[in-house]
XYZ file of C-alpha atoms in Angstrom:
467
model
C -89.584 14.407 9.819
C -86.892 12.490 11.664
C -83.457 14.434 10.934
C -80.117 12.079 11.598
C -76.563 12.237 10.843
C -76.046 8.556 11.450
C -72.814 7.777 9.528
C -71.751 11.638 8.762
C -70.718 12.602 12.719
C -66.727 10.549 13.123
C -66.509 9.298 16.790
C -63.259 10.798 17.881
C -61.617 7.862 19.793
C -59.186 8.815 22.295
C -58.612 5.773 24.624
C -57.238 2.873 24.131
C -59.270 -0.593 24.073
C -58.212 -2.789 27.475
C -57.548 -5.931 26.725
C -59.572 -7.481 29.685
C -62.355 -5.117 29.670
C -62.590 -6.634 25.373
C -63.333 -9.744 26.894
C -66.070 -8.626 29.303
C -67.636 -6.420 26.618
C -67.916 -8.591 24.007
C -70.238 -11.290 26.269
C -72.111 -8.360 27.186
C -72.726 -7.150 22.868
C -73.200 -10.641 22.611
C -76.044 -10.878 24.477
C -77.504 -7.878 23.358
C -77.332 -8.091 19.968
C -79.764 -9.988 18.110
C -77.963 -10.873 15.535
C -75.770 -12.921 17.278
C -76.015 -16.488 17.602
C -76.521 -17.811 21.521
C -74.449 -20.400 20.893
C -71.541 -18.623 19.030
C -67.624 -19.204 19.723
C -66.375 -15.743 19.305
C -62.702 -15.887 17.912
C -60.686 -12.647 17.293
C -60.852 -13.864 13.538
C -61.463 -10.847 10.827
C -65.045 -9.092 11.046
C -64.766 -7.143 7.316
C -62.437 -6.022 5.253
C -62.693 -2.515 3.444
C -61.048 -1.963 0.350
C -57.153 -2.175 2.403
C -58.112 -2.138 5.625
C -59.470 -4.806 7.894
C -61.481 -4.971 10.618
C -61.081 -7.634 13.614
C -62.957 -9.102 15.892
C -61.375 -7.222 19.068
C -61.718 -3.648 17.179
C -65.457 -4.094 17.791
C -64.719 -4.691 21.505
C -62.244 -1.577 21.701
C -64.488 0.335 20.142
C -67.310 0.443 22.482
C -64.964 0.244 25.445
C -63.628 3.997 23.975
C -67.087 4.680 23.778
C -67.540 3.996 27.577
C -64.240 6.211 28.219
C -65.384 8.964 26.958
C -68.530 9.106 29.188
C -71.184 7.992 26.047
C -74.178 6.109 26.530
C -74.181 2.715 24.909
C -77.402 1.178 26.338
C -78.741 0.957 22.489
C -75.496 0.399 20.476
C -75.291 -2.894 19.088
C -72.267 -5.111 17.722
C -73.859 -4.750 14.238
C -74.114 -0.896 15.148
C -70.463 -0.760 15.598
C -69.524 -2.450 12.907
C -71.611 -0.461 10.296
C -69.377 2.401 11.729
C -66.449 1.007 11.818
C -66.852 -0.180 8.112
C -67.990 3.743 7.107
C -64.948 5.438 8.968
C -62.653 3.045 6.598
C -64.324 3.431 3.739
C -64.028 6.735 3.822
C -60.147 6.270 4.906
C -59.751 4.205 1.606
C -61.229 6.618 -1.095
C -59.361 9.427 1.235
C -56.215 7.967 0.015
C -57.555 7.117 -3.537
C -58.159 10.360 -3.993
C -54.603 12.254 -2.461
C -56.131 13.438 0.396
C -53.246 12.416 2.233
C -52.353 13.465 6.119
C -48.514 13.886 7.242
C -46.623 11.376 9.890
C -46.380 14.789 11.653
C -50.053 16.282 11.395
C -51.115 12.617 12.986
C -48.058 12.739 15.585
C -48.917 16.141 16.890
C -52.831 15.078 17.359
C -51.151 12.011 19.291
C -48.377 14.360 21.761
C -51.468 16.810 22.406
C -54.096 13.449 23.403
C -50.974 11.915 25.482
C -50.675 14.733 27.091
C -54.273 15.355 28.020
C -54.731 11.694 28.629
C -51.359 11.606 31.239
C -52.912 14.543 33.034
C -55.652 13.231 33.416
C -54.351 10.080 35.362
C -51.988 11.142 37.047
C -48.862 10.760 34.968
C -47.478 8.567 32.194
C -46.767 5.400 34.004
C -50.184 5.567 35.514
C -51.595 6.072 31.721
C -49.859 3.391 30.159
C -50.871 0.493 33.211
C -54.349 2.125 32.733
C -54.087 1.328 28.917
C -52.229 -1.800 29.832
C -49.395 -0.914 27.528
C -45.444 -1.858 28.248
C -44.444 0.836 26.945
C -44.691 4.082 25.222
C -43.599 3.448 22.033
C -46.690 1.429 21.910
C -49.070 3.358 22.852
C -47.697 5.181 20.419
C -48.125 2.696 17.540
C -51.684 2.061 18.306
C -53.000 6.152 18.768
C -50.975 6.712 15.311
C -52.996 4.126 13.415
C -56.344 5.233 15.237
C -55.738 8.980 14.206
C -54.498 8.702 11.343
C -57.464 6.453 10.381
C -60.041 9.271 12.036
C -58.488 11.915 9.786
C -58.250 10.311 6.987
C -62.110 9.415 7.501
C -62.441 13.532 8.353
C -61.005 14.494 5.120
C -62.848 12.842 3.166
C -66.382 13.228 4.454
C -65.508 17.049 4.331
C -65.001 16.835 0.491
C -67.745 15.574 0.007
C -69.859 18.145 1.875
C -67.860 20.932 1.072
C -69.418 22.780 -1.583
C -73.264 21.688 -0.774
C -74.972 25.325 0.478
C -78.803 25.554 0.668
C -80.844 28.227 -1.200
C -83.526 30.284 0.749
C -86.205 28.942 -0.869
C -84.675 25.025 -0.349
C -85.027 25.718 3.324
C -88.240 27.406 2.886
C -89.156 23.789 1.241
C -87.508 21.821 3.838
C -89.474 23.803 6.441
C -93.398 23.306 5.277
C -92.584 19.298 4.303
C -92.643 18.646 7.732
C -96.024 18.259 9.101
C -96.763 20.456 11.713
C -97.127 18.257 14.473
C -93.907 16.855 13.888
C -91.949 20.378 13.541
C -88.411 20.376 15.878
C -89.261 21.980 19.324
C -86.444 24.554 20.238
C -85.586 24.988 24.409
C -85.592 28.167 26.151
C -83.143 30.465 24.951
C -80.804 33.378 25.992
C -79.590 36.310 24.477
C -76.101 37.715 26.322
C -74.322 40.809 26.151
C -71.178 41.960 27.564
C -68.447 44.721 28.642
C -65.510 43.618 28.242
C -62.258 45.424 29.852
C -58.670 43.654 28.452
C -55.426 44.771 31.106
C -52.592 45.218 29.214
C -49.106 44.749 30.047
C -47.026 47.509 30.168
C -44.442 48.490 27.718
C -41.074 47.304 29.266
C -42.654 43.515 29.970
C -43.518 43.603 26.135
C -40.006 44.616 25.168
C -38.714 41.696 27.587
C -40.732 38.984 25.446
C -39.579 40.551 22.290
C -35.874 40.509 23.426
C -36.172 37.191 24.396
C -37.748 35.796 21.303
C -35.193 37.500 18.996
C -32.168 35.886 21.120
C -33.766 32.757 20.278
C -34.399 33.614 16.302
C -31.072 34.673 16.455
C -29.773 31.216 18.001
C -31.571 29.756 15.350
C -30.875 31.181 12.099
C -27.044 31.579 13.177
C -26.079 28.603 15.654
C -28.330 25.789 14.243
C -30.275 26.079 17.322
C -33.383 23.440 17.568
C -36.537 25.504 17.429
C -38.653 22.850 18.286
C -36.853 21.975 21.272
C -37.065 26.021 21.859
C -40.673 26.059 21.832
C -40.737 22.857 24.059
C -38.883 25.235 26.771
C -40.353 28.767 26.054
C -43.363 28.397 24.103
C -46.763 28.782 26.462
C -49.103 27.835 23.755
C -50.647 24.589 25.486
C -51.637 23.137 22.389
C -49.005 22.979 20.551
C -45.814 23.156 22.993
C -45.918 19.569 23.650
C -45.295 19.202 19.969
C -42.608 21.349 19.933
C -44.634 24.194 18.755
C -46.045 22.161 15.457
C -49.026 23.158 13.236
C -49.770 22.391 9.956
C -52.003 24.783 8.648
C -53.639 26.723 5.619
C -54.970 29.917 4.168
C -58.530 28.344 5.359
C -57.040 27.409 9.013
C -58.861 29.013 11.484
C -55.890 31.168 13.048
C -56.300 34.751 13.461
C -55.105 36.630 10.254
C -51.639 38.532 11.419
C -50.487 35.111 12.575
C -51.648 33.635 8.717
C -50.137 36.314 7.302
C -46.650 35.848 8.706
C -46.930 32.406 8.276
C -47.558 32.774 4.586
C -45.001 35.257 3.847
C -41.934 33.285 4.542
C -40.101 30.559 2.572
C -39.421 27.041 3.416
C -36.606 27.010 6.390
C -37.212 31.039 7.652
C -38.084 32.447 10.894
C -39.706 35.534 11.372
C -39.006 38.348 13.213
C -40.968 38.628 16.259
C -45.434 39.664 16.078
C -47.574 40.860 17.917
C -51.182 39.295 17.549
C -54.260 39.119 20.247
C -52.635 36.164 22.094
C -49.192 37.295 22.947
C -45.654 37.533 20.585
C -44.875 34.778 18.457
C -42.117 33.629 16.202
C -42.462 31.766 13.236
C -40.519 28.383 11.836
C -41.251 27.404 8.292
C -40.116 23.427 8.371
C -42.574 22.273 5.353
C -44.314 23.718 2.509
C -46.617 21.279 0.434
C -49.016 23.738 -1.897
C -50.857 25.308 -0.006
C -50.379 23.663 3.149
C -47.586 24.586 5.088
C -46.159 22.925 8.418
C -44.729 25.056 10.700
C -43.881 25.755 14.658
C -44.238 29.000 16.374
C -43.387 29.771 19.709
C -45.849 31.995 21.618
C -44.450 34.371 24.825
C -46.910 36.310 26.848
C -46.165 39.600 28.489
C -46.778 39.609 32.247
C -50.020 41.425 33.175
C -49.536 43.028 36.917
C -52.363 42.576 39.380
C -52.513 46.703 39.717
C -53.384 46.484 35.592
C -56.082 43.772 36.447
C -57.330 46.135 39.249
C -57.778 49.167 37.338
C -59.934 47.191 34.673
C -61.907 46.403 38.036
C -62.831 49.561 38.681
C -63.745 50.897 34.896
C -65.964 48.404 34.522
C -67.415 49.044 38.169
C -67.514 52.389 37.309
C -69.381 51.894 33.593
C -71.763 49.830 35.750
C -72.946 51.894 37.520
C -73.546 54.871 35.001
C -75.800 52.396 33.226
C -77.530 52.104 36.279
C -78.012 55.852 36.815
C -79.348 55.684 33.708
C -76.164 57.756 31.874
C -75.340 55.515 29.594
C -77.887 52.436 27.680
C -75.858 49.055 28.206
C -75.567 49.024 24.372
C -74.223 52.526 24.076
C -71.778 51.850 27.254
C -70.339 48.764 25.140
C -70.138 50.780 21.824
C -67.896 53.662 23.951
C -66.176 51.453 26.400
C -65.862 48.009 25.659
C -62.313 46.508 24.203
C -63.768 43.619 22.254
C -63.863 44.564 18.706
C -66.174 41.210 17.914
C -69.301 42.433 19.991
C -69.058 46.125 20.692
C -70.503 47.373 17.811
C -72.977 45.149 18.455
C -74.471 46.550 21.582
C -71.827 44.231 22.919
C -74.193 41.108 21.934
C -72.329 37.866 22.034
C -73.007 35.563 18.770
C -72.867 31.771 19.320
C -70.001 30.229 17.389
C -72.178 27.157 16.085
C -74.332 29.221 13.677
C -73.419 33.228 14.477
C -77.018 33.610 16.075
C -77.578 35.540 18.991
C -79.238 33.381 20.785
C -78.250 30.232 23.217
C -80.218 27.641 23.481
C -79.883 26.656 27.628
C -79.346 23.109 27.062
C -76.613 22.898 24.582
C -74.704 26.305 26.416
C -70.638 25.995 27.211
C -71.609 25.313 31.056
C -68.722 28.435 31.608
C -70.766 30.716 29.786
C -73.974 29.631 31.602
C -72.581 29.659 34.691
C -71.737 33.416 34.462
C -74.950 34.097 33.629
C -77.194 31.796 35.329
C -78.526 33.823 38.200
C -79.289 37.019 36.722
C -82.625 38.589 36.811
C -83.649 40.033 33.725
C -81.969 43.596 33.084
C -79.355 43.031 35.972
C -76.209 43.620 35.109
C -72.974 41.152 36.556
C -70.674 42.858 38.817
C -67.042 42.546 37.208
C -66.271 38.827 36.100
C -62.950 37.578 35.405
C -62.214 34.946 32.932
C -59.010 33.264 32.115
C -57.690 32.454 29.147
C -57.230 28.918 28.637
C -54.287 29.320 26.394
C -52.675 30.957 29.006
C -53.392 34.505 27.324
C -54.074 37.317 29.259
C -57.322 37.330 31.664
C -60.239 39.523 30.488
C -62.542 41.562 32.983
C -66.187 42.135 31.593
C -70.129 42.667 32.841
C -72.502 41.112 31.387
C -76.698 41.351 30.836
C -79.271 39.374 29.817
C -81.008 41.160 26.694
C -83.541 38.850 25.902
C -85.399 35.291 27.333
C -86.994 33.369 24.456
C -89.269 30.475 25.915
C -89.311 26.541 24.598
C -91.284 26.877 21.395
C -92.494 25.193 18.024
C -90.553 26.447 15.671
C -91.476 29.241 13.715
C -89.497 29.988 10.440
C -89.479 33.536 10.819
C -87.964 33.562 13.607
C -86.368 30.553 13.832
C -84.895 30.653 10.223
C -81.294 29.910 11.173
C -81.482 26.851 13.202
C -84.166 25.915 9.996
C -81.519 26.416 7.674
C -79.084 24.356 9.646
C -81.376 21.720 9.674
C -81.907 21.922 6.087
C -78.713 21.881 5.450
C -77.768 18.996 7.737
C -80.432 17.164 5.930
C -79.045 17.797 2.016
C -75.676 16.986 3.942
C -77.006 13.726 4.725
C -77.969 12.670 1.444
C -74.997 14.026 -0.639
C -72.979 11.225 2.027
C -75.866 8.579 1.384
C -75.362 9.095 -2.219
C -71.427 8.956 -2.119
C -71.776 5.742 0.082
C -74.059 3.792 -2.117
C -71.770 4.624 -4.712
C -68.351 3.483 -3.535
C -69.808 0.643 -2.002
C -70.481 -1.101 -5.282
C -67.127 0.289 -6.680
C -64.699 -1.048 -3.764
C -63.558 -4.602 -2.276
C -65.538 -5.149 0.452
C -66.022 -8.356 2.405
C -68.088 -9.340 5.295
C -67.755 -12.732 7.344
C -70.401 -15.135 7.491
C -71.006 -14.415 11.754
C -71.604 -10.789 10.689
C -73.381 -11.480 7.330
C -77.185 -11.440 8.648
C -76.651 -8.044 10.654
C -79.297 -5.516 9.750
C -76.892 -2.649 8.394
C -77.833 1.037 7.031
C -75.599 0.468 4.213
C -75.649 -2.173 1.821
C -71.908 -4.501 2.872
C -73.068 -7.538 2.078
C -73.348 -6.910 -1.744
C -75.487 -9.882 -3.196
């Protein structure tokens, strides 16, 4: 049984289509699609139209050229391919806004700053991003990532609603499971199962009281000079992801922040700032600018208390130290995590790490973060990892930690006892699949939709050209 999530997955485009480059890729589609007509004068002339949006021409091009950008292989995608995509991501865009689920100017402007500035690193700098996107200028650039994310979440949105509420029953993925023949059951790749010791240096007490300090001057600015918070958290904020954006989030109860920042968050009225918080990344403060429901949009600014290298070397030498009592046989590595370890989320787990996709305990090798991996890579089975640090991306405070592999798992058929997780994924992937099938039959017949006569004879998944 073949499982796909053709038209569920949204391609996340994050370049820009180059004008020349649309001209060289669209010979090269040309020739490779067999749809298309050896003799045909391509025009940048409208592809489709979806309900109120339409397709062009070039958008095809630009699409496969942000394909290339991003590194993915396109040695089978077709122009007929693209299309059908194209045409789902605005379908779903159009019923989005039929049905309210509507996304801010500043939700899709902060998704822009943050890809800007990822993008402008990335290059080099600004000026070298904009001649690389052949723009004139930024207010362009601008224009055309706007109407590309706002599209994408939009599209988002809506395929979430529909897959939402679907769950699969025990016995659906038991089903699922012994329909497939068993010559054709998935093969999983050798897998890992990790644990760790981890060791978090904390700042001392007067470098918290400094951040503290600091933030309330700048509440207090705020709430009685009229100061700009979001030019604030442009200067003092060092949360990455949002200080670009001047510290913006929109968020709500179901957001996936950590819960003392949610609760703060949720207990102020439109226009407050909160006192200064402590949570696992550093001290925040709170802006409420927006309250819509039950979404709220809001800007924070995050300060992190300086961690001295003599904090980072005692955390050295406890973990060095728990080492080696495991070693000597003092302590089991699970019991050593349970009494040592400062990571709430895996010590009283024998300090076994879960993976985030599905909360299993086991990694498959091929699909590990390649950071993860490459901590763990060399080690014999019940070695234990001298002390590694790892950084926090965020710019949060560094953790120190040892780590073990518990278990090896070989590639294997899969077997639903032991496998039943990734099983039930799949099952639920696949009843996924067909709630969006279903929803995309249906719309089809009940919106506008028009395809051009060059375009007309492509083989699509859906049914566009409606008879």
């Amino acid at each position: 049984m073949k499982i796909t999530t053709n038209g569920f997955l949204v391609l996340a485009f994050m370049g820009l289509a180059l004008t020349a480059q649309a001209q060289e890729t669209d010979e090269a589609l040309a020739s490779k699609d067999t749809t298309a007509s050896a003799n045909r004068v391509k025009l940048d002339g409208i592809a489709a139209v979806i309900g109120d949006y339409v397709i062009l021409e070039s958008d095809i091009d630009k699409t496969l050229i942000d394909l290339q950008n991003q590194g993915a292989s396109t040695e089978d995608v077709t122009r007929c391919g693209l299309l059908g995509k194209l045409m789902e991501d605005r379908l779903y865009a159009h019923q989005a806004v039929q049905d309210s689920l509507l996304v801010s100017d500043d939700q899709v402007n902060a998704q822009s700053d943050a890809q800007i500035q990822q993008l402008s690193q990335q290059i080099g700098s600004v000026e070298k991003m904009l001649r690389y996107y052949k723009k004139p200028d930024m207010e362009s650039f601008r224009e055309e990532l706007f109407e590309i994310n706002k599209l994408r979440m939009l599209s988002e949105q809506m395929q979430s609603k529909i897959v939402k509420e679907i769950e699969v029953t025990p016995e659906e993925v038991r089903q699922f499971f012994y329909r497939i023949p068993e010559d054709e059951r998935p093969v999983f790749g050798a897998e890992l199962e990790i644990a760790q010791i981890v060791k978090q240096p904390e700042a001392p007490e007067e470098e918290k009281q400094k951040v503290i300090n600091t933030l309330k001057e700048i509440r207090q600015d705020v709430v009685e000079n009229d100061g700009n918070f979001r030019v604030k958290a442009i200067l003092h904020s060092q949360d990455p992801a949002s200080r670009p954006n001047g510290g913006f989030y929109s968020i709500t109860k179901e957001t996936g922040f950590v819960k003392e920042f949610k609760d703060v968050a949720f207990s102020l009225r439109e226009g407050e700032v909160s006192e200064p918080f402590e949570t696992i990344f550093g001290y925040h403060i709170i802006f409420v600018e927006k309250i819509r429901g039950q979404e709220r949009d809001i800007r924070h600014i995050l300060m992190i208390p300086e961690i001295p290298q003599s904090a980072i070397d005692k955390a050295m030498a406890e973990l060095d130290s728990i080492r080696q009592q495991v070693l000597d046989g003092k302590y089991t590595f699970a019991d050593a995590a349970l009494n040592f370890s400062d990571e709430k989320e895996t010590k009283f787990d024998g300090g076994l790490l879960r993976n985030p996709v599905n909360f299993d305990s086991r990694f498959e090798l091929t699909k590990m973060d390649p950071s993860l991996y490459n901590q763990v890579r060399n080690l014999k089975d019940e070695e234990i990892s001298r002390p590694i640090r790892e950084d926090d991306p965020r710019g949060g405070a560094p953790k120190l930690k040892i780590m073990k592999i518990s278990n090896r798992y070989d590639e294997h058929k899969a077997d639903f006892a032991k496998d039943y997780l990734k099983i039930q994924e799949l099952a639920l992937r696949e009843k996924q699949f067909k709630a969006i099938k279903e929803w995309m039959n249906e719309h089809i017949e009940d919106t506008y939709i028009h395809v051009n006569e060059y375009n007309r004879s492509c083989d699509f998944a859906n049914n566009w050209v409606k008879e």
